[in-house]
mmCIF file of C-alpha atoms in Angstrom:
data_model
loop_
_atom_site.group_PDB
_atom_site.id
_atom_site.type_symbol
_atom_site.label_atom_id
_atom_site.label_comp_id
_atom_site.label_asym_id
_atom_site.label_seq_id
_atom_site.Cartn_x
_atom_site.Cartn_y
_atom_site.Cartn_z
ATOM 1 C CA MET A 1301 111.197 168.936 116.701
ATOM 2 C CA PHE A 1302 113.417 166.518 114.921
ATOM 3 C CA ARG A 1303 112.900 162.826 115.695
ATOM 4 C CA PRO A 1304 115.393 160.304 114.486
ATOM 5 C CA LYS A 1305 113.839 157.558 112.449
ATOM 6 C CA ARG A 1306 113.528 154.322 114.314
ATOM 7 C CA LYS A 1307 114.879 151.308 112.620
ATOM 8 C CA VAL A 1308 112.043 149.115 111.621
ATOM 9 C CA PRO A 1309 112.891 145.461 112.028
ATOM 10 C CA PRO A 1310 112.639 143.482 108.842
ATOM 11 C CA ALA A 1311 109.214 142.041 108.352
ATOM 12 C CA ARG A 1312 108.951 138.546 109.642
ATOM 13 C CA LYS A 1313 108.342 135.899 107.081
ATOM 14 C CA ARG A 1314 104.646 135.238 107.106
ATOM 15 C CA TYR A 1315 103.646 131.807 108.386
ATOM 16 C CA VAL A 1316 101.209 130.279 105.931
ATOM 17 C CA LEU A 1317 99.719 127.087 107.293
ATOM 18 C CA ASN A 1318 98.831 125.702 103.872
ATOM 19 C CA GLU A 1319 102.513 125.763 102.933
ATOM 20 C CA GLN A 1320 103.783 123.801 105.958
ATOM 21 C CA ILE A 1321 104.950 120.215 105.487
ATOM 22 C CA GLY A 1322 103.137 118.858 108.552
ATOM 23 C CA PHE A 1323 99.851 120.349 107.434
ATOM 24 C CA LEU A 1324 100.293 119.125 103.855
ATOM 25 C CA LEU A 1325 101.216 115.619 105.013
ATOM 26 C CA ARG A 1326 98.146 115.528 107.265
ATOM 27 C CA VAL A 1327 95.859 116.619 104.425
ATOM 28 C CA ALA A 1328 97.396 114.005 102.096
ATOM 29 C CA MET A 1329 97.036 111.363 104.816
ATOM 30 C CA GLN A 1330 93.381 112.296 105.347
ATOM 31 C CA ARG A 1331 92.786 111.838 101.615
ATOM 32 C CA HIS A 1332 94.536 108.468 101.649
ATOM 33 C CA THR A 1333 92.719 107.349 104.810
ATOM 34 C CA THR A 1334 89.351 108.196 103.274
ATOM 35 C CA ILE A 1335 90.184 106.145 100.174
ATOM 36 C CA PHE A 1336 91.640 103.298 102.263
ATOM 37 C CA THR A 1337 88.625 103.092 104.565
ATOM 38 C CA ALA A 1338 86.168 103.104 101.664
ATOM 39 C CA ARG A 1339 87.972 100.444 99.635
ATOM 40 C CA MET A 1340 89.831 98.069 101.969
ATOM 41 C CA ILE A 1341 88.295 94.643 102.441
ATOM 42 C CA GLU A 1342 87.380 92.895 105.688
ATOM 43 C CA GLU A 1343 87.198 96.232 107.538
ATOM 44 C CA LEU A 1344 90.969 96.145 108.029
ATOM 45 C CA THR A 1345 92.490 99.282 109.473
ATOM 46 C CA GLN A 1346 95.681 100.719 108.047
ATOM 47 C CA THR A 1347 97.748 99.379 110.952
ATOM 48 C CA GLN A 1348 96.113 95.943 110.790
ATOM 49 C CA PHE A 1349 96.790 95.785 107.059
ATOM 50 C CA ALA A 1350 100.404 96.878 107.592
ATOM 51 C CA ALA A 1351 100.930 94.108 110.164
ATOM 52 C CA LEU A 1352 99.396 91.461 107.908
ATOM 53 C CA ALA A 1353 101.287 92.621 104.812
ATOM 54 C CA LYS A 1354 104.587 92.679 106.714
ATOM 55 C CA LEU A 1355 103.963 89.164 108.093
ATOM 56 C CA LEU A 1356 103.292 87.937 104.552
ATOM 57 C CA GLU A 1357 106.500 89.620 103.368
ATOM 58 C CA ALA A 1358 108.814 88.773 106.285
ATOM 59 C CA GLY A 1359 107.273 85.600 107.691
ATOM 60 C CA PRO A 1360 106.609 84.823 111.356
ATOM 61 C CA CYS A 1361 108.421 87.039 113.838
ATOM 62 C CA SER A 1362 108.213 88.279 117.387
ATOM 63 C CA GLN A 1363 105.486 90.759 118.193
ATOM 64 C CA ASN A 1364 108.064 93.414 119.130
ATOM 65 C CA HIS A 1365 110.028 92.885 115.923
ATOM 66 C CA LEU A 1366 106.820 93.153 113.883
ATOM 67 C CA GLY A 1367 106.074 96.439 115.627
ATOM 68 C CA ARG A 1368 109.534 97.771 114.779
ATOM 69 C CA LEU A 1369 109.167 96.677 111.154
ATOM 70 C CA ILE A 1370 106.003 98.769 110.762
ATOM 71 C CA TYR A 1371 107.040 101.597 113.108
ATOM 72 C CA LEU A 1372 104.631 100.900 115.951
ATOM 73 C CA ASP A 1373 105.430 101.022 119.662
ATOM 74 C CA ALA A 1374 105.091 97.901 121.818
ATOM 75 C CA ALA A 1375 101.687 98.838 123.285
ATOM 76 C CA THR A 1376 100.175 99.623 119.890
ATOM 77 C CA ILE A 1377 101.416 96.462 118.165
ATOM 78 C CA LYS A 1378 100.109 94.372 121.075
ATOM 79 C CA GLY A 1379 96.611 95.782 120.535
ATOM 80 C CA VAL A 1380 96.823 95.259 116.766
ATOM 81 C CA VAL A 1381 97.980 91.646 117.183
ATOM 82 C CA ASP A 1382 95.303 90.971 119.821
ATOM 83 C CA ARG A 1383 92.568 92.209 117.451
ATOM 84 C CA LEU A 1384 93.948 90.231 114.497
ATOM 85 C CA ARG A 1385 94.210 87.119 116.670
ATOM 86 C CA ALA A 1386 90.606 87.546 117.845
ATOM 87 C CA ARG A 1387 89.563 87.599 114.166
ATOM 88 C CA GLY A 1388 91.549 84.436 113.430
ATOM 89 C CA LEU A 1389 93.956 86.182 111.051
ATOM 90 C CA VAL A 1390 97.118 85.603 113.076
ATOM 91 C CA ALA A 1391 98.227 83.089 115.651
ATOM 92 C CA THR A 1392 100.693 83.631 118.464
ATOM 93 C CA ALA A 1393 102.912 81.183 120.282
ATOM 94 C CA ASN A 1394 105.905 81.310 122.556
ATOM 95 C CA ASP A 1395 109.040 82.128 120.583
ATOM 96 C CA ALA A 1396 111.175 78.975 120.420
ATOM 97 C CA ARG A 1397 114.370 81.016 120.868
ATOM 98 C CA ASP A 1398 113.159 83.323 123.661
ATOM 99 C CA ARG A 1399 110.315 82.260 125.943
ATOM 100 C CA ARG A 1400 109.708 85.881 126.988
ATOM 101 C CA ARG A 1401 108.684 86.748 123.443
ATOM 102 C CA ARG A 1402 105.577 85.937 121.465
ATOM 103 C CA ALA A 1403 105.925 84.822 117.850
ATOM 104 C CA VAL A 1404 103.232 86.038 115.454
ATOM 105 C CA ALA A 1405 102.295 84.239 112.225
ATOM 106 C CA LEU A 1406 99.534 84.441 109.663
ATOM 107 C CA THR A 1407 96.849 81.770 109.848
ATOM 108 C CA PRO A 1408 95.666 80.209 106.564
ATOM 109 C CA ALA A 1409 92.654 82.576 106.657
ATOM 110 C CA GLY A 1410 94.976 85.477 107.421
ATOM 111 C CA ARG A 1411 97.149 84.588 104.426
ATOM 112 C CA ARG A 1412 94.135 84.435 102.077
ATOM 113 C CA ILE A 1413 92.743 87.743 103.299
ATOM 114 C CA THR A 1414 96.160 89.418 103.193
ATOM 115 C CA GLU A 1415 96.782 88.304 99.613
ATOM 116 C CA ALA A 1416 93.374 89.670 98.586
ATOM 117 C CA ALA A 1417 93.921 92.880 100.579
ATOM 118 C CA ILE A 1418 97.258 93.510 98.853
ATOM 119 C CA VAL A 1419 95.482 93.608 95.491
ATOM 120 C CA VAL A 1420 93.073 96.210 96.870
ATOM 121 C CA ALA A 1421 95.929 98.132 98.535
ATOM 122 C CA ALA A 1422 97.618 98.555 95.148
ATOM 123 C CA GLN A 1423 94.377 100.048 93.816
ATOM 124 C CA ILE A 1424 94.172 102.342 96.864
ATOM 125 C CA THR A 1425 97.716 103.543 96.249
ATOM 126 C CA ALA A 1426 96.934 104.201 92.591
ATOM 127 C CA GLN A 1427 93.812 106.184 93.520
ATOM 128 C CA THR A 1428 95.666 108.171 96.183
ATOM 129 C CA LEU A 1429 98.385 109.137 93.699
ATOM 130 C CA ALA A 1430 96.043 109.590 90.708
ATOM 131 C CA PRO A 1431 96.236 113.426 90.664
ATOM 132 C CA LEU A 1432 99.994 113.158 89.997
ATOM 133 C CA SER A 1433 101.832 112.240 86.820
ATOM 134 C CA LEU A 1434 103.821 108.995 86.865
ATOM 135 C CA GLN A 1435 107.024 111.006 87.232
ATOM 136 C CA GLU A 1436 105.550 112.989 90.147
ATOM 137 C CA GLN A 1437 104.346 109.771 91.794
ATOM 138 C CA ARG A 1438 107.856 108.300 91.684
ATOM 139 C CA ALA A 1439 109.325 111.563 92.999
ATOM 140 C CA VAL A 1440 106.870 111.730 95.932
ATOM 141 C CA VAL A 1441 107.600 108.155 96.965
ATOM 142 C CA ARG A 1442 111.358 108.691 96.626
ATOM 143 C CA LEU A 1443 111.250 111.906 98.680
ATOM 144 C CA LEU A 1444 109.022 110.447 101.399
ATOM 145 C CA LYS A 1445 111.446 107.539 101.780
ATOM 146 C CA LYS A 1446 114.193 110.080 102.417
ATOM 147 C CA LEU A 1447 112.127 111.632 105.231
ATOM 148 C CA GLY A 1448 111.460 108.272 106.897
#
């Protein structure tokens, strides 16, 4: 008996996890986090360091604005600021322009530690990017900025 050939649908493109951007970014972030944790001074976390470095760069600002500057939600930045304040690295006060807001500023100890941590952070960045050529390093940073 004659059977007509069934059309076979085209083969689906195979999903390979190791080629997916989210997976690759997570693996790269795990590498960076391992290096950061091993090398960063004063047991600063990545988010604590980001808050301190941004305060050094931008100066005192409201807690919410600081969170926006480093891409953290209001609840997360509150916890980060609370922990940094408990360690004496930042101080908070009522914002002179808006009493509902809290202004955050580096303390003298926070400034000293942040300046020292920035030196270490540059070394961490160099170690994270070490497997890449200088041209590749610049390209990765440029491309990641486009995704952000």
